[in-house]
Amino acid sequence: MLSKEQNERLTKVGPGTPCGELMRRYWHPVAASADLVKNPVKRVKILGEDLVLYKDRSGVLGLIGPRCLHRAVHMEYGIPEETGLRCPYHGWLYDHKGSCIETPLEPPDSTFKDKIKTKAYPAREMGGLVWAYLGKEPAPLLPCWDLFGQEGGIRQIMGHMIPCNWLQVVENGGDPGHGVYLHGRYFQYVLEREGKLSDDTRHRSNAALSQHQELMKRGAYTKYRTIYNQYGMTKGVMTSDETEDDVNWQVGVSPVVFPYLRNPDRGAGIRRVYQIGVPLDDTTTWHISYHAYLFPPEIEVPKQEVIPYVEVPLKDENGNYIHNYVLGQDMVAWYSQGDITDRTEEHLGVSDNCIIGYRKMLDEQIKVVEQGGTPINVFPDTGDGSRIDHSPVTWREGRDGSQYYRYNYHQKGGAGRTYMEDDVDGYCPDKDLILDLYRQTAELGRNKAAAAQPASPVAPE
Ligand code: FES
Ligand SMILES: [Fe+2]
């Protein structure tokens, strides 16, 4: 439970707010690069600030104040020129630093334009996203966490516009226990309502519940702890009747890279995922499911010119929220808690350890900024394009997938492919291609296994 003041301190992101000042020390995604290919000018919002993003004809990105300073026409209707964005009304031209560089209807010797400067922030492209920095200069390094710089493989970006505060989204990722009910019992209920309930024990909903029931039968429960590391935290998870030397307890699972990047896949297997909950304003979060499918080197993967992006609707054609896939269920948890959930009314138990752990880290980092310091994951930009090496503490080596119940319950009796039928992967723009590459990989595995079989002994004559 938090006081009203603490709740506001941790959630509000506008200029001048404690959390908003912390957030202004980081780069944030503001658009998908694929969107700028379709239209080089886009109205965007980030940390409560309305802005216009554009790419001019020489390829320079600009992120400037939303309205022309002449007579307030919205710059989303601007015309990208060789340099800068031109207001469609009387042709004032702004460059990426916000300077007005032409007022063409004024007399040729007018210096009027020199007094005109609109808001402008740095913007850069990385990994198929456009990133913006709204803080004080100099801008820090834009950290290229692994998947953003991934070579090869197929990347896909799926977005959801969530009508609630960003902290609810991060807190869901800090809550490893919810799978039993939200992706187990609730998933079952949704399938029941749709007339699709199955008793196949490999289905996610059934496996999650039956594993939990087995646990309860032997009087055990799942324990959680927060494990901090240099980039954020992981969640230590163990069964109460097992020993504490398990890697899931010692190193933890599903890292949170501060402030809001989550990496739930443990770095194993073909499918790698970042979940990124970007605060557009206090009550709107752009959730990005950033996927990379990394196939073995023997599989020929087409080169991607542009990483595709799709915005996935929250509701179906009848106006009902879509809950029949895992991320859709997570979203129930996010938006149904309210615009900004009232944490003065909550009752946290011991299973909420990692929620408390994340809030503590957030509060500490806000304090660091209040005291003039540099929060974690803000690195100086040395201009050499340096890349952050990930830490073995945050990204664990994967183990045999069969050890993870998550892998088991994602499998669907031979019909489909891991995650494609019950998670946001079903919305991948290149779903068919990815399924084909999965098929080729399976075939490769079968061929390798057959080649490794010892030759049949030759019958004596
Ligand atoms: S309103 Fe933009 S140039 Fe006049
Ligand atoms: Fe979930």
Short mmCIF file of C-alpha atoms and ligand atoms in Angstrom, two decimals:
data_model
loop_
_atom_site.label_atom_id
_atom_site.label_comp_id
_atom_site.label_asym_id
_atom_site.label_seq_id
_atom_site.Cartn_x
_atom_site.Cartn_y
_atom_site.Cartn_z
CA MET A 1 0.00 0.00 0.00
CA LEU A 2 1.23 3.48 -0.81
CA SER A 3 0.12 6.91 0.36
CA LYS A 4 -1.59 9.11 -2.21
CA GLU A 5 1.55 11.25 -2.42
CA GLN A 6 3.82 8.23 -2.94
CA ASN A 7 1.51 6.89 -5.62
CA GLU A 8 1.68 10.19 -7.51
CA ARG A 9 5.43 10.38 -7.05
CA LEU A 10 5.92 6.99 -8.68
CA THR A 11 3.42 7.28 -11.51
CA LYS A 12 3.21 10.81 -12.95
CA VAL A 13 5.58 11.55 -15.80
CA GLY A 14 4.86 15.11 -16.92
CA PRO A 15 7.52 17.85 -16.88
CA GLY A 16 8.54 18.85 -13.36
CA THR A 17 7.15 15.75 -11.63
CA PRO A 18 9.64 13.58 -9.68
CA CYS A 19 9.16 10.52 -11.90
CA GLY A 20 8.92 12.69 -15.01
CA GLU A 21 12.33 14.17 -14.23
CA LEU A 22 13.76 10.65 -13.78
CA MET A 23 12.20 9.50 -17.06
CA ARG A 24 13.73 12.50 -18.83
CA ARG A 25 17.15 10.99 -18.23
CA TYR A 26 16.37 8.10 -20.62
CA TRP A 27 15.76 7.66 -24.34
CA HIS A 28 12.20 6.52 -25.12
CA PRO A 29 10.64 4.97 -28.22
CA VAL A 30 8.21 7.42 -29.85
CA ALA A 31 7.36 5.64 -33.11
CA ALA A 32 8.15 2.63 -35.25
CA SER A 33 10.54 3.33 -38.13
CA ALA A 34 8.10 1.43 -40.38
CA ASP A 35 5.48 4.12 -39.72
CA LEU A 36 7.81 6.83 -41.00
CA VAL A 37 8.32 4.82 -44.20
CA LYS A 38 4.55 5.02 -44.78
CA ASN A 39 4.30 8.67 -43.77
CA PRO A 40 7.36 10.77 -42.89
CA VAL A 41 5.39 13.04 -40.52
CA LYS A 42 3.71 11.77 -37.38
CA ARG A 43 1.99 13.30 -34.37
CA VAL A 44 3.50 11.69 -31.25
CA LYS A 45 3.24 11.99 -27.49
CA ILE A 46 5.83 11.09 -24.89
CA LEU A 47 5.99 11.79 -21.13
CA GLY A 48 2.92 13.98 -21.43
CA GLU A 49 4.38 16.21 -24.18
CA ASP A 50 2.68 16.57 -27.57
CA LEU A 51 5.21 16.66 -30.42
CA VAL A 52 5.58 16.11 -34.14
CA LEU A 53 8.13 13.67 -35.48
CA TYR A 54 9.35 13.92 -39.07
CA LYS A 55 12.06 12.71 -41.37
CA ASP A 56 13.15 15.30 -43.90
CA ARG A 57 14.20 14.49 -47.48
CA SER A 58 17.84 14.30 -46.56
CA GLY A 59 17.00 11.64 -43.94
CA VAL A 60 17.38 13.82 -40.84
CA LEU A 61 14.91 13.16 -38.03
CA GLY A 62 13.24 16.04 -36.26
CA LEU A 63 11.06 16.03 -33.16
CA ILE A 64 9.56 19.45 -32.67
CA GLY A 65 6.75 21.34 -30.95
CA PRO A 66 3.33 20.42 -32.30
CA ARG A 67 2.11 23.80 -33.54
CA CYS A 68 3.56 26.35 -35.87
CA LEU A 69 4.60 29.42 -33.93
CA HIS A 70 3.09 31.70 -36.59
CA ARG A 71 -0.62 30.94 -36.18
CA ALA A 72 -0.77 27.52 -34.55
CA VAL A 73 -1.42 25.22 -37.48
CA HIS A 74 -0.60 21.68 -36.45
CA MET A 75 2.74 20.54 -37.81
CA GLU A 76 1.49 16.99 -38.40
CA TYR A 77 0.28 18.50 -41.70
CA GLY A 78 3.77 19.81 -42.40
CA ILE A 79 5.70 19.17 -45.60
CA PRO A 80 9.10 17.51 -45.21
CA GLU A 81 11.61 19.47 -47.29
CA GLU A 82 15.26 18.77 -48.13
CA THR A 83 16.04 20.34 -44.76
CA GLY A 84 13.34 20.54 -42.12
CA LEU A 85 9.55 20.57 -41.93
CA ARG A 86 7.48 23.29 -43.60
CA CYS A 87 4.20 24.55 -42.18
CA PRO A 88 1.49 24.06 -44.85
CA TYR A 89 -0.24 27.40 -44.12
CA HIS A 90 2.32 30.12 -44.91
CA GLY A 91 5.42 28.03 -45.43
CA TRP A 92 7.46 28.67 -42.32
CA LEU A 93 10.25 26.10 -42.27
CA TYR A 94 11.69 24.57 -39.07
CA ASP A 95 14.87 22.53 -38.78
CA HIS A 96 15.50 19.61 -36.42
CA LYS A 97 16.79 21.97 -33.75
CA GLY A 98 13.49 23.86 -33.79
CA SER A 99 14.94 26.97 -35.47
CA CYS A 100 12.71 28.70 -37.98
CA ILE A 101 14.92 28.92 -41.07
CA GLU A 102 12.44 30.43 -43.57
CA THR A 103 9.45 32.79 -43.38
CA PRO A 104 8.91 33.01 -47.15
CA LEU A 105 6.01 35.49 -47.14
CA GLU A 106 8.00 38.06 -45.16
CA PRO A 107 10.21 40.59 -46.99
CA PRO A 108 13.46 38.98 -48.23
CA ASP A 109 15.62 41.07 -45.89
CA SER A 110 13.49 40.29 -42.83
CA THR A 111 15.32 38.90 -39.79
CA PHE A 112 12.01 38.04 -38.14
CA LYS A 113 12.69 34.30 -38.44
CA ASP A 114 15.80 34.56 -36.29
CA LYS A 115 13.61 35.21 -33.26
CA ILE A 116 11.46 32.12 -33.84
CA LYS A 117 12.44 28.87 -32.17
CA THR A 118 10.11 26.02 -31.32
CA LYS A 119 10.63 23.16 -28.89
CA ALA A 120 12.90 20.42 -30.28
CA TYR A 121 14.40 17.22 -28.93
CA PRO A 122 16.98 14.79 -30.32
CA ALA A 123 15.57 11.73 -32.11
CA ARG A 124 17.42 8.68 -33.43
CA GLU A 125 16.57 5.38 -35.04
CA MET A 126 17.65 2.08 -33.58
CA GLY A 127 16.31 -1.44 -34.06
CA GLY A 128 13.25 -0.40 -36.06
CA LEU A 129 12.14 2.20 -33.49
CA VAL A 130 12.57 5.96 -33.32
CA TRP A 131 13.85 7.06 -29.93
CA ALA A 132 13.65 10.48 -28.31
CA TYR A 133 15.48 12.15 -25.47
CA LEU A 134 13.64 14.90 -23.60
CA GLY A 135 16.15 15.64 -20.86
CA LYS A 136 18.90 18.11 -20.29
CA GLU A 137 21.90 18.14 -22.61
CA PRO A 138 24.12 16.35 -23.31
CA ALA A 139 22.00 13.40 -24.34
CA PRO A 140 23.33 10.12 -22.96
CA LEU A 141 24.12 7.00 -24.96
CA LEU A 142 21.16 5.35 -26.60
CA PRO A 143 21.75 1.85 -25.18
CA CYS A 144 21.68 -0.87 -27.77
CA TRP A 145 20.43 -3.75 -25.66
CA ASP A 146 20.96 -7.04 -27.42
CA LEU A 147 17.83 -7.42 -29.53
CA PHE A 148 17.91 -3.86 -30.85
CA GLY A 149 21.24 -4.57 -32.55
CA GLN A 150 20.43 -8.12 -33.50
CA GLU A 151 21.85 -9.22 -36.84
CA GLY A 152 20.07 -11.96 -38.77
CA GLY A 153 16.81 -13.55 -37.72
CA ILE A 154 13.40 -12.02 -38.15
CA ARG A 155 12.28 -9.14 -36.01
CA GLN A 156 8.68 -8.11 -35.53
CA ILE A 157 7.21 -5.26 -33.53
CA MET A 158 3.66 -5.35 -32.17
CA GLY A 159 2.21 -2.34 -30.35
CA HIS A 160 -0.81 -1.84 -28.12
CA MET A 161 -2.12 1.50 -26.88
CA ILE A 162 -3.12 0.82 -23.28
CA PRO A 163 -5.45 3.24 -21.50
CA CYS A 164 -3.65 3.29 -18.15
CA ASN A 165 -0.54 4.38 -16.35
CA TRP A 166 2.83 2.82 -17.24
CA LEU A 167 3.59 1.54 -13.72
CA GLN A 168 0.70 -0.93 -13.83
CA VAL A 169 2.30 -2.44 -16.93
CA VAL A 170 5.73 -2.80 -15.32
CA GLU A 171 4.23 -4.15 -12.11
CA ASN A 172 2.60 -6.96 -14.09
CA GLY A 173 6.05 -7.97 -15.33
CA GLY A 174 7.29 -7.86 -11.75
CA ASP A 175 4.58 -10.27 -10.71
CA PRO A 176 5.74 -13.75 -11.71
CA GLY A 177 2.90 -15.49 -9.86
CA HIS A 178 -0.03 -14.23 -11.91
CA GLY A 179 0.38 -16.87 -14.64
CA VAL A 180 -1.51 -19.47 -12.62
CA TYR A 181 -4.72 -17.51 -12.57
CA LEU A 182 -4.52 -14.92 -15.34
CA HIS A 183 -3.03 -17.27 -17.94
CA GLY A 184 -4.43 -20.44 -16.36
CA ARG A 185 -7.87 -20.20 -14.81
CA TYR A 186 -8.92 -17.00 -16.57
CA PHE A 187 -7.63 -18.32 -19.90
CA GLN A 188 -9.74 -21.48 -19.32
CA TYR A 189 -12.77 -19.33 -18.59
CA VAL A 190 -12.30 -17.26 -21.74
CA LEU A 191 -12.00 -20.46 -23.82
CA GLU A 192 -15.07 -21.86 -22.07
CA ARG A 193 -17.05 -18.75 -23.04
CA GLU A 194 -15.85 -19.14 -26.62
CA GLY A 195 -16.76 -22.84 -26.69
CA LYS A 196 -13.11 -23.79 -27.24
CA LEU A 197 -12.24 -25.38 -23.91
CA SER A 198 -9.86 -28.31 -24.28
CA ASP A 199 -8.69 -30.98 -21.86
CA ASP A 200 -5.35 -31.29 -23.62
CA THR A 201 -2.92 -31.13 -20.70
CA ARG A 202 -0.34 -29.41 -22.87
CA HIS A 203 -2.51 -26.33 -23.21
CA ARG A 204 -1.20 -23.36 -21.33
CA SER A 205 -4.27 -22.84 -19.19
CA ASN A 206 -4.45 -26.46 -18.08
CA ALA A 207 -0.73 -26.91 -17.47
CA ALA A 208 -0.48 -23.75 -15.38
CA LEU A 209 -3.31 -24.83 -13.14
CA SER A 210 -2.37 -28.49 -12.81
CA GLN A 211 1.19 -27.60 -11.84
CA HIS A 212 -0.13 -25.26 -9.19
CA GLN A 213 -2.56 -27.87 -7.91
CA GLU A 214 0.27 -30.40 -7.56
CA LEU A 215 2.21 -27.83 -5.60
CA MET A 216 -0.67 -27.20 -3.23
CA LYS A 217 -1.34 -30.93 -2.83
CA ARG A 218 2.08 -31.39 -1.30
CA GLY A 219 1.63 -28.33 0.92
CA ALA A 220 4.15 -26.21 -0.96
CA TYR A 221 3.94 -22.72 -2.47
CA THR A 222 6.04 -20.50 -4.71
CA LYS A 223 8.42 -18.07 -3.01
CA TYR A 224 9.58 -14.84 -4.64
CA ARG A 225 12.37 -12.42 -3.93
CA THR A 226 13.76 -9.32 -5.60
CA ILE A 227 17.34 -9.62 -6.83
CA TYR A 228 18.89 -6.31 -7.81
CA ASN A 229 21.70 -6.08 -10.33
CA GLN A 230 23.57 -3.33 -12.14
CA TYR A 231 20.83 -2.86 -14.78
CA GLY A 232 17.72 -3.40 -12.70
CA MET A 233 16.40 -6.54 -11.15
CA THR A 234 15.37 -10.14 -11.63
CA LYS A 235 12.79 -12.13 -9.74
CA GLY A 236 14.03 -15.02 -7.60
CA VAL A 237 11.51 -17.85 -7.78
CA MET A 238 11.51 -21.20 -5.99
CA THR A 239 9.17 -23.79 -4.64
CA SER A 240 9.04 -23.67 -0.85
CA ASP A 241 10.00 -27.33 -0.43
CA GLU A 242 13.05 -27.19 -2.71
CA THR A 243 16.58 -26.09 -1.92
CA GLU A 244 17.71 -22.52 -2.37
CA ASP A 245 20.60 -23.37 -4.68
CA ASP A 246 18.41 -23.44 -7.79
CA VAL A 247 19.46 -20.88 -10.39
CA ASN A 248 15.91 -19.51 -10.52
CA TRP A 249 16.29 -18.51 -6.88
CA GLN A 250 19.93 -17.50 -6.95
CA VAL A 251 20.04 -15.59 -10.25
CA GLY A 252 16.34 -15.03 -10.82
CA VAL A 253 14.12 -14.96 -13.87
CA SER A 254 12.62 -12.40 -16.28
CA PRO A 255 14.89 -9.38 -15.84
CA VAL A 256 13.60 -5.84 -15.66
CA VAL A 257 16.03 -3.45 -17.29
CA PHE A 258 15.30 -0.15 -15.61
CA PRO A 259 13.13 1.79 -16.10
CA TYR A 260 10.64 -0.36 -18.00
CA LEU A 261 12.13 -2.90 -20.39
CA ARG A 262 11.24 -6.47 -19.49
CA ASN A 263 12.83 -9.59 -20.92
CA PRO A 264 10.63 -12.53 -20.05
CA ASP A 265 12.14 -15.20 -22.29
CA ARG A 266 15.36 -16.02 -20.41
CA GLY A 267 17.44 -15.69 -23.56
CA ALA A 268 16.82 -19.23 -24.72
CA GLY A 269 15.32 -20.71 -27.85
CA ILE A 270 14.36 -19.21 -31.18
CA ARG A 271 11.95 -16.64 -29.81
CA ARG A 272 13.36 -13.66 -27.90
CA VAL A 273 11.18 -10.93 -26.53
CA TYR A 274 11.36 -7.51 -24.98
CA GLN A 275 8.23 -6.04 -23.45
CA ILE A 276 8.46 -2.30 -23.26
CA GLY A 277 5.83 -0.15 -21.55
CA VAL A 278 6.42 3.42 -22.71
CA PRO A 279 4.67 6.22 -20.77
CA LEU A 280 3.06 8.45 -23.40
CA ASP A 281 1.32 10.37 -20.66
CA ASP A 282 0.03 9.63 -17.15
CA THR A 283 -2.81 7.45 -18.39
CA THR A 284 -1.63 6.08 -21.74
CA THR A 285 1.07 3.45 -22.21
CA TRP A 286 2.42 2.32 -25.56
CA HIS A 287 3.22 -1.33 -24.97
CA ILE A 288 5.75 -2.66 -27.46
CA SER A 289 6.22 -6.40 -27.92
CA TYR A 290 9.63 -6.47 -29.56
CA HIS A 291 10.27 -9.94 -30.96
CA ALA A 292 13.31 -11.52 -32.58
CA TYR A 293 13.15 -15.04 -34.01
CA LEU A 294 16.68 -16.37 -34.25
CA PHE A 295 17.02 -19.48 -36.38
CA PRO A 296 20.06 -21.78 -36.63
CA PRO A 297 22.74 -20.66 -39.11
CA GLU A 298 21.79 -23.43 -41.56
CA ILE A 299 18.39 -21.85 -42.10
CA GLU A 300 18.35 -19.18 -44.77
CA VAL A 301 16.52 -16.13 -43.44
CA PRO A 302 15.52 -13.30 -45.80
CA LYS A 303 17.08 -9.93 -45.04
CA GLN A 304 14.67 -7.40 -43.56
CA GLU A 305 14.82 -3.94 -45.15
CA VAL A 306 12.41 -2.56 -42.57
CA ILE A 307 11.34 -4.20 -39.33
CA PRO A 308 7.57 -4.38 -39.65
CA TYR A 309 5.29 -2.84 -37.06
CA VAL A 310 1.62 -3.44 -36.41
CA GLU A 311 -0.66 -1.78 -33.90
CA VAL A 312 -2.86 -4.51 -32.49
CA PRO A 313 -6.41 -3.53 -31.55
CA LEU A 314 -7.48 -4.07 -27.95
CA LYS A 315 -11.07 -4.83 -28.95
CA ASP A 316 -12.76 -7.06 -31.51
CA GLU A 317 -15.26 -5.92 -34.15
CA ASN A 318 -18.06 -6.06 -31.56
CA GLY A 319 -16.24 -3.71 -29.22
CA ASN A 320 -15.27 -6.44 -26.73
CA TYR A 321 -11.75 -6.64 -25.33
CA ILE A 322 -9.76 -9.53 -26.81
CA HIS A 323 -8.66 -11.88 -24.02
CA ASN A 324 -7.96 -15.15 -25.80
CA TYR A 325 -4.19 -14.72 -25.93
CA VAL A 326 -1.66 -14.26 -23.18
CA LEU A 327 -0.75 -10.62 -23.64
CA GLY A 328 -4.44 -9.75 -24.03
CA GLN A 329 -4.96 -11.26 -20.58
CA ASP A 330 -2.09 -9.24 -19.14
CA MET A 331 -3.78 -6.16 -20.48
CA VAL A 332 -6.90 -6.89 -18.45
CA ALA A 333 -4.70 -6.62 -15.41
CA TRP A 334 -3.24 -3.33 -16.63
CA TYR A 335 -6.22 -1.29 -17.69
CA SER A 336 -8.83 -2.73 -15.35
CA GLN A 337 -6.85 -1.48 -12.35
CA GLY A 338 -7.94 2.02 -13.37
CA ASP A 339 -6.29 4.97 -15.14
CA ILE A 340 -3.81 5.30 -12.31
CA THR A 341 -4.57 2.55 -9.86
CA ASP A 342 -5.32 3.68 -6.33
CA ARG A 343 -2.51 2.06 -4.38
CA THR A 344 -3.85 3.48 -1.10
CA GLU A 345 -6.51 0.76 -1.30
CA GLU A 346 -4.38 -2.29 -2.16
CA HIS A 347 -3.37 -5.12 0.19
CA LEU A 348 -0.02 -6.63 -0.70
CA GLY A 349 0.94 -10.13 0.46
CA VAL A 350 4.26 -11.97 0.57
CA SER A 351 3.78 -13.07 -3.03
CA ASP A 352 3.99 -9.37 -3.99
CA ASN A 353 7.63 -9.17 -2.95
CA CYS A 354 8.88 -8.20 -6.42
CA ILE A 355 6.23 -5.48 -6.82
CA ILE A 356 7.53 -3.87 -3.65
CA GLY A 357 11.09 -4.46 -4.87
CA TYR A 358 10.46 -2.60 -8.11
CA ARG A 359 8.75 0.35 -6.38
CA LYS A 360 11.69 0.63 -4.00
CA MET A 361 14.13 0.76 -6.91
CA LEU A 362 11.99 3.35 -8.70
CA ASP A 363 11.78 5.54 -5.60
CA GLU A 364 15.53 5.29 -5.07
CA GLN A 365 16.28 6.28 -8.65
CA ILE A 366 13.92 9.27 -8.39
CA LYS A 367 15.90 10.29 -5.29
CA VAL A 368 19.19 9.93 -7.18
CA VAL A 369 17.94 12.44 -9.75
CA GLU A 370 16.55 14.76 -7.06
CA GLN A 371 19.99 14.83 -5.49
CA GLY A 372 21.66 15.68 -8.79
CA GLY A 373 23.06 12.20 -9.49
CA THR A 374 22.92 9.88 -12.48
CA PRO A 375 20.39 7.04 -12.32
CA ILE A 376 21.17 3.49 -13.46
CA ASN A 377 21.28 2.70 -17.19
CA VAL A 378 22.26 6.26 -18.09
CA PHE A 379 25.62 6.01 -19.79
CA PRO A 380 27.71 8.84 -21.23
CA ASP A 381 27.66 9.01 -25.01
CA THR A 382 31.27 8.78 -26.06
CA GLY A 383 30.29 9.17 -29.69
CA ASP A 384 31.80 5.87 -30.76
CA GLY A 385 28.44 4.13 -31.07
CA SER A 386 29.43 1.83 -28.25
CA ARG A 387 27.12 -0.94 -27.38
CA ILE A 388 26.23 -2.09 -23.90
CA ASP A 389 27.38 -5.61 -23.25
CA HIS A 390 24.69 -7.47 -21.48
CA SER A 391 25.45 -8.95 -18.15
CA PRO A 392 25.16 -12.63 -17.34
CA VAL A 393 23.33 -11.44 -14.27
CA THR A 394 20.50 -9.98 -16.29
CA TRP A 395 20.51 -12.36 -19.23
CA ARG A 396 20.87 -15.95 -18.28
CA GLU A 397 22.01 -18.71 -20.50
CA GLY A 398 19.04 -20.85 -21.39
CA ARG A 399 18.84 -24.38 -20.18
CA ASP A 400 17.08 -27.32 -21.70
CA GLY A 401 13.64 -25.97 -22.58
CA SER A 402 11.91 -29.00 -21.14
CA GLN A 403 12.83 -27.81 -17.68
CA TYR A 404 10.67 -24.77 -18.06
CA TYR A 405 6.98 -25.18 -17.60
CA ARG A 406 6.51 -22.13 -19.76
CA TYR A 407 7.89 -24.02 -22.74
CA ASN A 408 5.66 -26.95 -22.00
CA TYR A 409 2.49 -25.03 -21.76
CA HIS A 410 3.19 -23.05 -24.88
CA GLN A 411 3.34 -26.22 -26.97
CA LYS A 412 0.18 -27.14 -28.76
CA GLY A 413 -0.11 -30.78 -29.67
CA GLY A 414 1.62 -30.66 -33.04
CA ALA A 415 -0.95 -28.42 -34.71
CA GLY A 416 0.68 -25.06 -34.41
CA ARG A 417 3.85 -23.55 -33.16
CA THR A 418 5.04 -22.37 -29.81
CA TYR A 419 3.39 -19.07 -28.86
CA MET A 420 1.87 -18.46 -32.29
CA GLU A 421 -1.57 -19.61 -31.27
CA ASP A 422 -1.87 -18.35 -27.75
CA ASP A 423 0.21 -15.22 -27.52
CA VAL A 424 0.75 -11.92 -29.28
CA ASP A 425 2.97 -13.73 -31.82
CA GLY A 426 -0.24 -14.55 -33.68
CA TYR A 427 -0.29 -10.87 -34.72
CA CYS A 428 3.22 -10.94 -36.26
CA PRO A 429 3.10 -9.22 -39.66
CA ASP A 430 5.35 -11.99 -41.05
CA LYS A 431 3.65 -14.85 -39.24
CA ASP A 432 3.59 -17.21 -42.26
CA LEU A 433 7.27 -16.68 -42.97
CA ILE A 434 8.18 -17.31 -39.33
CA LEU A 435 6.10 -20.49 -39.25
CA ASP A 436 7.84 -21.69 -42.40
CA LEU A 437 11.26 -21.02 -40.84
CA TYR A 438 10.16 -22.92 -37.73
CA ARG A 439 9.17 -25.84 -39.98
CA GLN A 440 12.56 -25.77 -41.73
CA THR A 441 14.30 -25.71 -38.35
CA ALA A 442 12.30 -28.72 -37.15
CA GLU A 443 13.17 -30.58 -40.32
CA LEU A 444 16.83 -29.71 -39.88
CA GLY A 445 16.66 -31.10 -36.36
CA ARG A 446 15.08 -34.33 -37.57
CA ASN A 447 17.69 -34.71 -40.30
CA LYS A 448 20.52 -34.13 -37.84
CA ALA A 449 19.04 -36.64 -35.41
CA ALA A 450 18.70 -39.24 -38.19
CA ALA A 451 22.30 -38.65 -39.34
CA ALA A 452 23.51 -39.12 -35.75
CA GLN A 453 21.89 -42.59 -35.47
CA PRO A 454 24.45 -45.42 -35.61
CA ALA A 455 24.26 -47.37 -38.89
CA SER A 456 22.25 -50.62 -38.61
CA PRO A 457 24.49 -53.59 -38.15
CA VAL A 458 24.96 -55.60 -41.33
CA ALA A 459 23.47 -59.05 -41.05
CA PRO A 460 26.09 -61.80 -41.35
CA GLU A 461 25.88 -63.70 -44.59
S1 FES B 1 0.56 29.08 -39.39
FE1 FES B 1 2.41 28.17 -39.95
S2 FES B 1 3.24 29.48 -41.42
FE2 FES B 1 1.42 30.40 -40.82
FE FE B 2 1.34 -12.36 -17.90
#
